[in-house]
Amino acid sequence: MSNKFLVINNLTVNIEDKPILRGLSLEIKRGEVHVIMGPNGAGKSTLANVLMGDPKYEIIDGTIEFEGQVINELSVDERAKLGFFLSFQYPEEIPGITVENFLRSAKVAIDGQPIKVLEFKKLLKEKMQVLDMKEEYAVRYLNTGFSGGEKKKSEILQMLILEPKLAILDETDSGLDVDAVRAVAKGISEYKSPDNSIIIITHHSNILDYLQPDHVHFLVDGRIAKSGDASLVEEMEKEGFVAFKN
């Protein structure tokens, strides 16, 4: 099994003719945790959405290669079936569809094979316990009436159920209290394995109190301005993002 997992090469991306990413390159190996930090407007969420295949972003130049396959032209559902997962910064409320039914349908669609109702209920209960979620959430409508912390836990629950190869977590810790951050970090730790990789996009170091990243990158003005290990987070907190501008 090749360890070359995700390779982003010279990625240049526009939205409505406005350049957002400007020749960004990044390589992520299987089993690694990468943290991407940077100021507002740097292109962090754009990178997450482009990786997932959001059609409103236009790739002007460069390639995204996953397990040896260039995926620039693949749709969102095709990337999901390859093993991509995106946890949204602002999860949508979907009335009329319960958490359980949504997750079971999504798992069948991704895996391409049926799963028995009782078997899925057992799996869902196990994963909800990891996140300290009450069982009653399974029969509630997806994210409807959920607090910010509950919505973020719901996203991590999806990740644990779907077991993607690459999890892209966009501002997963934003706006969460200490207990919710701890629960989300526990869920991420439960998911992490030598066979998958994680990209954590964040403004804060809160979640890094519970997770040890392999690499930290500072994204400024659509480019990776600096990369290193977890010690770079301390440098950022002392100097601020302005210190990493070219």
mmCIF file of C-alpha atoms in Angstrom:
data_model
loop_
_atom_site.group_PDB
_atom_site.id
_atom_site.type_symbol
_atom_site.label_atom_id
_atom_site.label_comp_id
_atom_site.label_asym_id
_atom_site.label_seq_id
_atom_site.Cartn_x
_atom_site.Cartn_y
_atom_site.Cartn_z
ATOM 1 C CA MET A 1 0.000 0.000 0.000
ATOM 2 C CA SER A 2 1.509 3.314 -1.116
ATOM 3 C CA ASN A 3 1.914 5.962 1.570
ATOM 4 C CA LYS A 4 1.420 8.723 -1.016
ATOM 5 C CA PHE A 5 -2.126 9.643 -0.160
ATOM 6 C CA LEU A 6 -3.191 13.210 -0.984
ATOM 7 C CA VAL A 7 -0.987 15.416 -3.175
ATOM 8 C CA ILE A 8 -2.029 19.011 -3.915
ATOM 9 C CA ASN A 9 0.217 20.549 -6.540
ATOM 10 C CA ASN A 10 0.300 24.270 -7.412
ATOM 11 C CA LEU A 11 -3.445 24.664 -6.838
ATOM 12 C CA THR A 12 -4.846 27.959 -8.075
ATOM 13 C CA VAL A 13 -8.557 28.566 -7.448
ATOM 14 C CA ASN A 14 -10.968 31.390 -8.248
ATOM 15 C CA ILE A 15 -14.489 32.123 -7.139
ATOM 16 C CA GLU A 16 -16.422 34.515 -9.378
ATOM 17 C CA ASP A 17 -13.117 35.460 -11.083
ATOM 18 C CA LYS A 18 -11.560 36.407 -7.744
ATOM 19 C CA PRO A 19 -8.360 34.469 -6.908
ATOM 20 C CA ILE A 20 -8.507 32.742 -3.510
ATOM 21 C CA LEU A 21 -5.837 30.028 -3.610
ATOM 22 C CA ARG A 22 -2.604 31.026 -5.332
ATOM 23 C CA GLY A 23 -0.360 28.094 -6.232
ATOM 24 C CA LEU A 24 -0.914 26.086 -3.045
ATOM 25 C CA SER A 25 1.004 22.810 -2.689
ATOM 26 C CA LEU A 26 0.650 20.253 0.099
ATOM 27 C CA GLU A 27 1.289 16.541 0.547
ATOM 28 C CA ILE A 28 -0.464 14.415 3.160
ATOM 29 C CA LYS A 29 0.581 10.849 3.849
ATOM 30 C CA ARG A 30 -1.650 8.073 5.088
ATOM 31 C CA GLY A 31 -2.059 8.098 8.876
ATOM 32 C CA GLU A 32 -1.118 11.767 9.335
ATOM 33 C CA VAL A 33 -2.924 14.618 11.081
ATOM 34 C CA HIS A 34 -2.408 18.026 9.450
ATOM 35 C CA VAL A 35 -3.576 21.285 10.996
ATOM 36 C CA ILE A 36 -4.169 24.337 8.803
ATOM 37 C CA MET A 37 -4.375 27.711 10.508
ATOM 38 C CA GLY A 38 -4.545 31.254 9.223
ATOM 39 C CA PRO A 39 -6.450 34.549 9.373
ATOM 40 C CA ASN A 40 -9.970 35.104 8.051
ATOM 41 C CA GLY A 41 -10.045 35.222 4.265
ATOM 42 C CA ALA A 42 -6.798 33.303 3.856
ATOM 43 C CA GLY A 43 -8.479 30.503 1.903
ATOM 44 C CA LYS A 44 -8.828 27.768 4.534
ATOM 45 C CA SER A 45 -12.507 26.990 3.956
ATOM 46 C CA THR A 46 -11.994 27.414 0.204
ATOM 47 C CA LEU A 47 -9.365 24.664 0.329
ATOM 48 C CA ALA A 48 -11.757 22.388 2.230
ATOM 49 C CA ASN A 49 -14.581 22.958 -0.258
ATOM 50 C CA VAL A 50 -12.345 22.558 -3.305
ATOM 51 C CA LEU A 51 -11.019 19.254 -1.961
ATOM 52 C CA MET A 52 -14.621 18.074 -1.556
ATOM 53 C CA GLY A 53 -15.514 19.188 -5.103
ATOM 54 C CA ASP A 54 -17.812 22.189 -4.566
ATOM 55 C CA PRO A 55 -18.614 23.291 -8.147
ATOM 56 C CA LYS A 56 -18.794 27.008 -7.352
ATOM 57 C CA TYR A 57 -14.998 27.089 -7.074
ATOM 58 C CA GLU A 58 -13.034 27.138 -10.332
ATOM 59 C CA ILE A 59 -9.661 25.389 -10.495
ATOM 60 C CA ILE A 60 -7.510 27.575 -12.751
ATOM 61 C CA ASP A 61 -4.300 25.589 -12.425
ATOM 62 C CA GLY A 62 -2.793 22.689 -10.523
ATOM 63 C CA THR A 63 -3.967 19.233 -9.535
ATOM 64 C CA ILE A 64 -5.476 17.333 -6.633
ATOM 65 C CA GLU A 65 -4.266 13.737 -6.618
ATOM 66 C CA PHE A 66 -5.693 11.091 -4.298
ATOM 67 C CA GLU A 67 -4.195 7.619 -4.092
ATOM 68 C CA GLY A 68 -2.545 8.145 -7.467
ATOM 69 C CA GLN A 69 -5.688 9.463 -9.225
ATOM 70 C CA VAL A 70 -6.155 13.080 -10.348
ATOM 71 C CA ILE A 71 -9.621 14.015 -9.082
ATOM 72 C CA ASN A 72 -10.004 17.604 -10.354
ATOM 73 C CA GLU A 73 -13.067 16.694 -12.431
ATOM 74 C CA LEU A 74 -14.786 14.365 -9.957
ATOM 75 C CA SER A 75 -18.133 15.379 -8.416
ATOM 76 C CA VAL A 76 -18.867 15.596 -4.696
ATOM 77 C CA ASP A 77 -20.562 12.187 -4.572
ATOM 78 C CA GLU A 78 -17.731 10.564 -6.532
ATOM 79 C CA ARG A 79 -15.193 11.945 -4.059
ATOM 80 C CA ALA A 80 -17.339 10.774 -1.138
ATOM 81 C CA LYS A 81 -17.294 7.255 -2.563
ATOM 82 C CA LEU A 82 -13.488 7.477 -2.857
ATOM 83 C CA GLY A 83 -13.402 8.187 0.878
ATOM 84 C CA PHE A 84 -13.595 11.983 1.294
ATOM 85 C CA PHE A 85 -15.548 13.541 4.168
ATOM 86 C CA LEU A 86 -16.085 17.209 4.998
ATOM 87 C CA SER A 87 -17.309 18.400 8.385
ATOM 88 C CA PHE A 88 -18.991 21.747 7.785
ATOM 89 C CA GLN A 89 -18.201 24.934 9.646
ATOM 90 C CA TYR A 90 -21.947 25.729 9.739
ATOM 91 C CA PRO A 91 -23.902 22.433 9.546
ATOM 92 C CA GLU A 92 -27.311 22.665 7.895
ATOM 93 C CA GLU A 93 -30.563 21.881 9.698
ATOM 94 C CA ILE A 94 -32.611 19.280 7.787
ATOM 95 C CA PRO A 95 -36.145 18.925 9.196
ATOM 96 C CA GLY A 96 -38.043 15.744 8.373
ATOM 97 C CA ILE A 97 -35.024 13.422 8.317
ATOM 98 C CA THR A 98 -33.868 11.816 11.557
ATOM 99 C CA VAL A 99 -30.197 11.495 12.430
ATOM 100 C CA GLU A 100 -30.494 7.699 12.341
ATOM 101 C CA ASN A 101 -32.198 7.522 8.943
ATOM 102 C CA PHE A 102 -29.803 10.034 7.406
ATOM 103 C CA LEU A 103 -26.709 8.235 8.631
ATOM 104 C CA ARG A 104 -27.965 4.789 7.662
ATOM 105 C CA SER A 105 -28.861 5.982 4.153
ATOM 106 C CA ALA A 106 -25.491 7.734 3.805
ATOM 107 C CA LYS A 107 -23.576 4.648 4.926
ATOM 108 C CA VAL A 108 -25.426 2.402 2.467
ATOM 109 C CA ALA A 109 -24.773 4.914 -0.346
ATOM 110 C CA ILE A 110 -21.050 5.172 0.454
ATOM 111 C CA ASP A 111 -20.398 1.482 1.160
ATOM 112 C CA GLY A 112 -22.604 0.244 -1.656
ATOM 113 C CA GLN A 113 -24.075 -2.539 0.452
ATOM 114 C CA PRO A 114 -27.079 -2.842 2.797
ATOM 115 C CA ILE A 115 -26.820 -2.901 6.573
ATOM 116 C CA LYS A 116 -29.392 -4.500 8.862
ATOM 117 C CA VAL A 117 -31.440 -2.121 11.011
ATOM 118 C CA LEU A 118 -30.476 -3.698 14.352
ATOM 119 C CA GLU A 119 -26.815 -3.890 13.348
ATOM 120 C CA PHE A 120 -26.843 -0.197 12.454
ATOM 121 C CA LYS A 121 -28.640 0.777 15.664
ATOM 122 C CA LYS A 122 -25.902 -0.979 17.656
ATOM 123 C CA LEU A 123 -23.153 0.794 15.691
ATOM 124 C CA LEU A 124 -24.864 4.171 16.089
ATOM 125 C CA LYS A 125 -25.284 3.694 19.839
ATOM 126 C CA GLU A 126 -21.587 2.819 20.245
ATOM 127 C CA LYS A 127 -20.419 5.903 18.337
ATOM 128 C CA MET A 128 -22.838 8.218 20.145
ATOM 129 C CA GLN A 129 -21.437 7.020 23.455
ATOM 130 C CA VAL A 130 -17.942 8.043 22.322
ATOM 131 C CA LEU A 131 -19.231 11.591 21.858
ATOM 132 C CA ASP A 132 -21.323 11.658 25.057
ATOM 133 C CA MET A 133 -24.493 12.043 22.963
ATOM 134 C CA LYS A 134 -27.808 10.916 24.399
ATOM 135 C CA GLU A 135 -29.582 8.161 22.470
ATOM 136 C CA GLU A 136 -32.591 10.438 21.920
ATOM 137 C CA TYR A 137 -30.605 12.384 19.313
ATOM 138 C CA ALA A 138 -30.903 9.406 16.942
ATOM 139 C CA VAL A 139 -34.621 10.075 16.433
ATOM 140 C CA ARG A 140 -34.394 13.860 16.263
ATOM 141 C CA TYR A 141 -34.371 15.638 12.912
ATOM 142 C CA LEU A 142 -30.850 16.221 11.640
ATOM 143 C CA ASN A 143 -29.358 19.285 13.380
ATOM 144 C CA THR A 144 -32.837 20.811 13.813
ATOM 145 C CA GLY A 145 -32.900 22.722 17.086
ATOM 146 C CA PHE A 146 -29.390 21.517 17.932
ATOM 147 C CA SER A 147 -27.015 23.844 19.769
ATOM 148 C CA GLY A 148 -23.709 24.753 18.129
ATOM 149 C CA GLY A 149 -21.910 22.066 20.133
ATOM 150 C CA GLU A 150 -24.552 19.448 19.305
ATOM 151 C CA LYS A 151 -24.240 20.220 15.588
ATOM 152 C CA LYS A 152 -20.461 19.790 15.698
ATOM 153 C CA LYS A 153 -20.829 16.489 17.570
ATOM 154 C CA SER A 154 -23.345 15.416 14.927
ATOM 155 C CA GLU A 155 -20.735 16.069 12.228
ATOM 156 C CA ILE A 156 -18.138 13.974 14.053
ATOM 157 C CA LEU A 157 -20.749 11.245 14.535
ATOM 158 C CA GLN A 158 -21.186 11.169 10.754
ATOM 159 C CA MET A 159 -17.435 10.759 10.352
ATOM 160 C CA LEU A 160 -17.334 7.857 12.822
ATOM 161 C CA ILE A 161 -20.210 6.087 11.072
ATOM 162 C CA LEU A 162 -18.997 6.626 7.494
ATOM 163 C CA GLU A 163 -15.318 5.854 8.230
ATOM 164 C CA PRO A 164 -13.833 7.936 5.395
ATOM 165 C CA LYS A 165 -10.225 7.659 4.234
ATOM 166 C CA LEU A 166 -9.730 11.436 4.417
ATOM 167 C CA ALA A 167 -11.582 13.613 6.947
ATOM 168 C CA ILE A 168 -11.527 17.378 6.397
ATOM 169 C CA LEU A 169 -12.736 19.142 9.546
ATOM 170 C CA ASP A 170 -13.545 22.818 8.970
ATOM 171 C CA GLU A 171 -13.601 24.853 12.192
ATOM 172 C CA THR A 172 -14.848 21.843 14.164
ATOM 173 C CA ASP A 173 -13.893 23.475 17.483
ATOM 174 C CA SER A 174 -15.299 26.931 16.704
ATOM 175 C CA GLY A 175 -17.642 28.275 19.371
ATOM 176 C CA LEU A 176 -17.500 25.160 21.542
ATOM 177 C CA ASP A 177 -17.156 25.069 25.313
ATOM 178 C CA VAL A 178 -14.435 23.020 26.979
ATOM 179 C CA ASP A 179 -16.573 19.889 27.414
ATOM 180 C CA ALA A 180 -17.705 19.921 23.782
ATOM 181 C CA VAL A 181 -14.137 20.430 22.520
ATOM 182 C CA ARG A 182 -13.026 17.475 24.634
ATOM 183 C CA ALA A 183 -15.845 15.278 23.265
ATOM 184 C CA VAL A 184 -15.105 16.260 19.660
ATOM 185 C CA ALA A 185 -11.394 15.574 20.172
ATOM 186 C CA LYS A 186 -12.263 12.178 21.644
ATOM 187 C CA GLY A 187 -14.289 11.391 18.525
ATOM 188 C CA ILE A 188 -11.421 12.417 16.254
ATOM 189 C CA SER A 189 -9.018 10.249 18.263
ATOM 190 C CA GLU A 190 -11.442 7.329 17.948
ATOM 191 C CA TYR A 191 -11.454 7.764 14.158
ATOM 192 C CA LYS A 192 -7.703 8.261 13.690
ATOM 193 C CA SER A 193 -5.816 5.230 12.390
ATOM 194 C CA PRO A 194 -2.772 4.374 10.234
ATOM 195 C CA ASP A 195 -5.158 3.874 7.289
ATOM 196 C CA ASN A 196 -6.765 7.316 7.215
ATOM 197 C CA SER A 197 -5.708 10.955 7.366
ATOM 198 C CA ILE A 198 -7.161 14.099 8.903
ATOM 199 C CA ILE A 199 -7.051 17.781 7.935
ATOM 200 C CA ILE A 200 -8.109 20.060 10.794
ATOM 201 C CA ILE A 201 -8.830 23.666 9.820
ATOM 202 C CA THR A 202 -8.972 25.958 12.822
ATOM 203 C CA HIS A 203 -8.425 29.487 14.119
ATOM 204 C CA HIS A 204 -7.671 28.298 17.618
ATOM 205 C CA SER A 205 -5.346 25.946 19.443
ATOM 206 C CA ASN A 206 -8.097 24.686 21.810
ATOM 207 C CA ILE A 207 -8.564 21.324 20.121
ATOM 208 C CA LEU A 208 -4.791 20.856 19.894
ATOM 209 C CA ASP A 209 -4.702 20.540 23.678
ATOM 210 C CA TYR A 210 -6.186 17.067 23.085
ATOM 211 C CA LEU A 211 -4.747 16.098 19.687
ATOM 212 C CA GLN A 212 -1.137 15.901 18.573
ATOM 213 C CA PRO A 213 -0.774 16.928 14.903
ATOM 214 C CA ASP A 214 2.022 15.612 12.707
ATOM 215 C CA HIS A 215 2.235 18.846 10.729
ATOM 216 C CA VAL A 216 1.001 22.419 11.147
ATOM 217 C CA HIS A 217 0.635 24.800 8.194
ATOM 218 C CA PHE A 218 -0.062 28.524 8.146
ATOM 219 C CA LEU A 219 -2.175 29.593 5.204
ATOM 220 C CA VAL A 220 -1.866 33.278 4.370
ATOM 221 C CA ASP A 221 -3.155 35.013 1.222
ATOM 222 C CA GLY A 222 -3.967 31.719 -0.476
ATOM 223 C CA ARG A 223 -0.555 30.127 0.019
ATOM 224 C CA ILE A 224 1.156 27.971 2.620
ATOM 225 C CA ALA A 225 3.398 30.558 4.258
ATOM 226 C CA LYS A 226 5.098 28.190 6.709
ATOM 227 C CA SER A 227 4.950 24.534 7.736
ATOM 228 C CA GLY A 228 6.357 22.706 10.709
ATOM 229 C CA ASP A 229 5.462 20.654 13.771
ATOM 230 C CA ALA A 230 3.135 21.481 16.666
ATOM 231 C CA SER A 231 5.618 24.018 18.069
ATOM 232 C CA LEU A 232 4.569 26.401 15.289
ATOM 233 C CA VAL A 233 1.243 26.879 17.061
ATOM 234 C CA GLU A 234 3.036 28.449 20.017
ATOM 235 C CA GLU A 235 4.962 30.666 17.609
ATOM 236 C CA MET A 236 1.715 31.818 16.012
ATOM 237 C CA GLU A 237 0.141 32.571 19.390
ATOM 238 C CA LYS A 238 3.128 34.742 20.311
ATOM 239 C CA GLU A 239 3.670 36.496 16.985
ATOM 240 C CA GLY A 240 0.205 36.433 15.369
ATOM 241 C CA PHE A 241 -0.556 35.549 11.750
ATOM 242 C CA VAL A 242 0.970 38.785 10.494
ATOM 243 C CA ALA A 243 4.426 37.341 11.234
ATOM 244 C CA PHE A 244 3.894 34.719 8.518
ATOM 245 C CA LYS A 245 2.916 37.071 5.729
ATOM 246 C CA ASN A 246 5.337 37.161 2.793
#
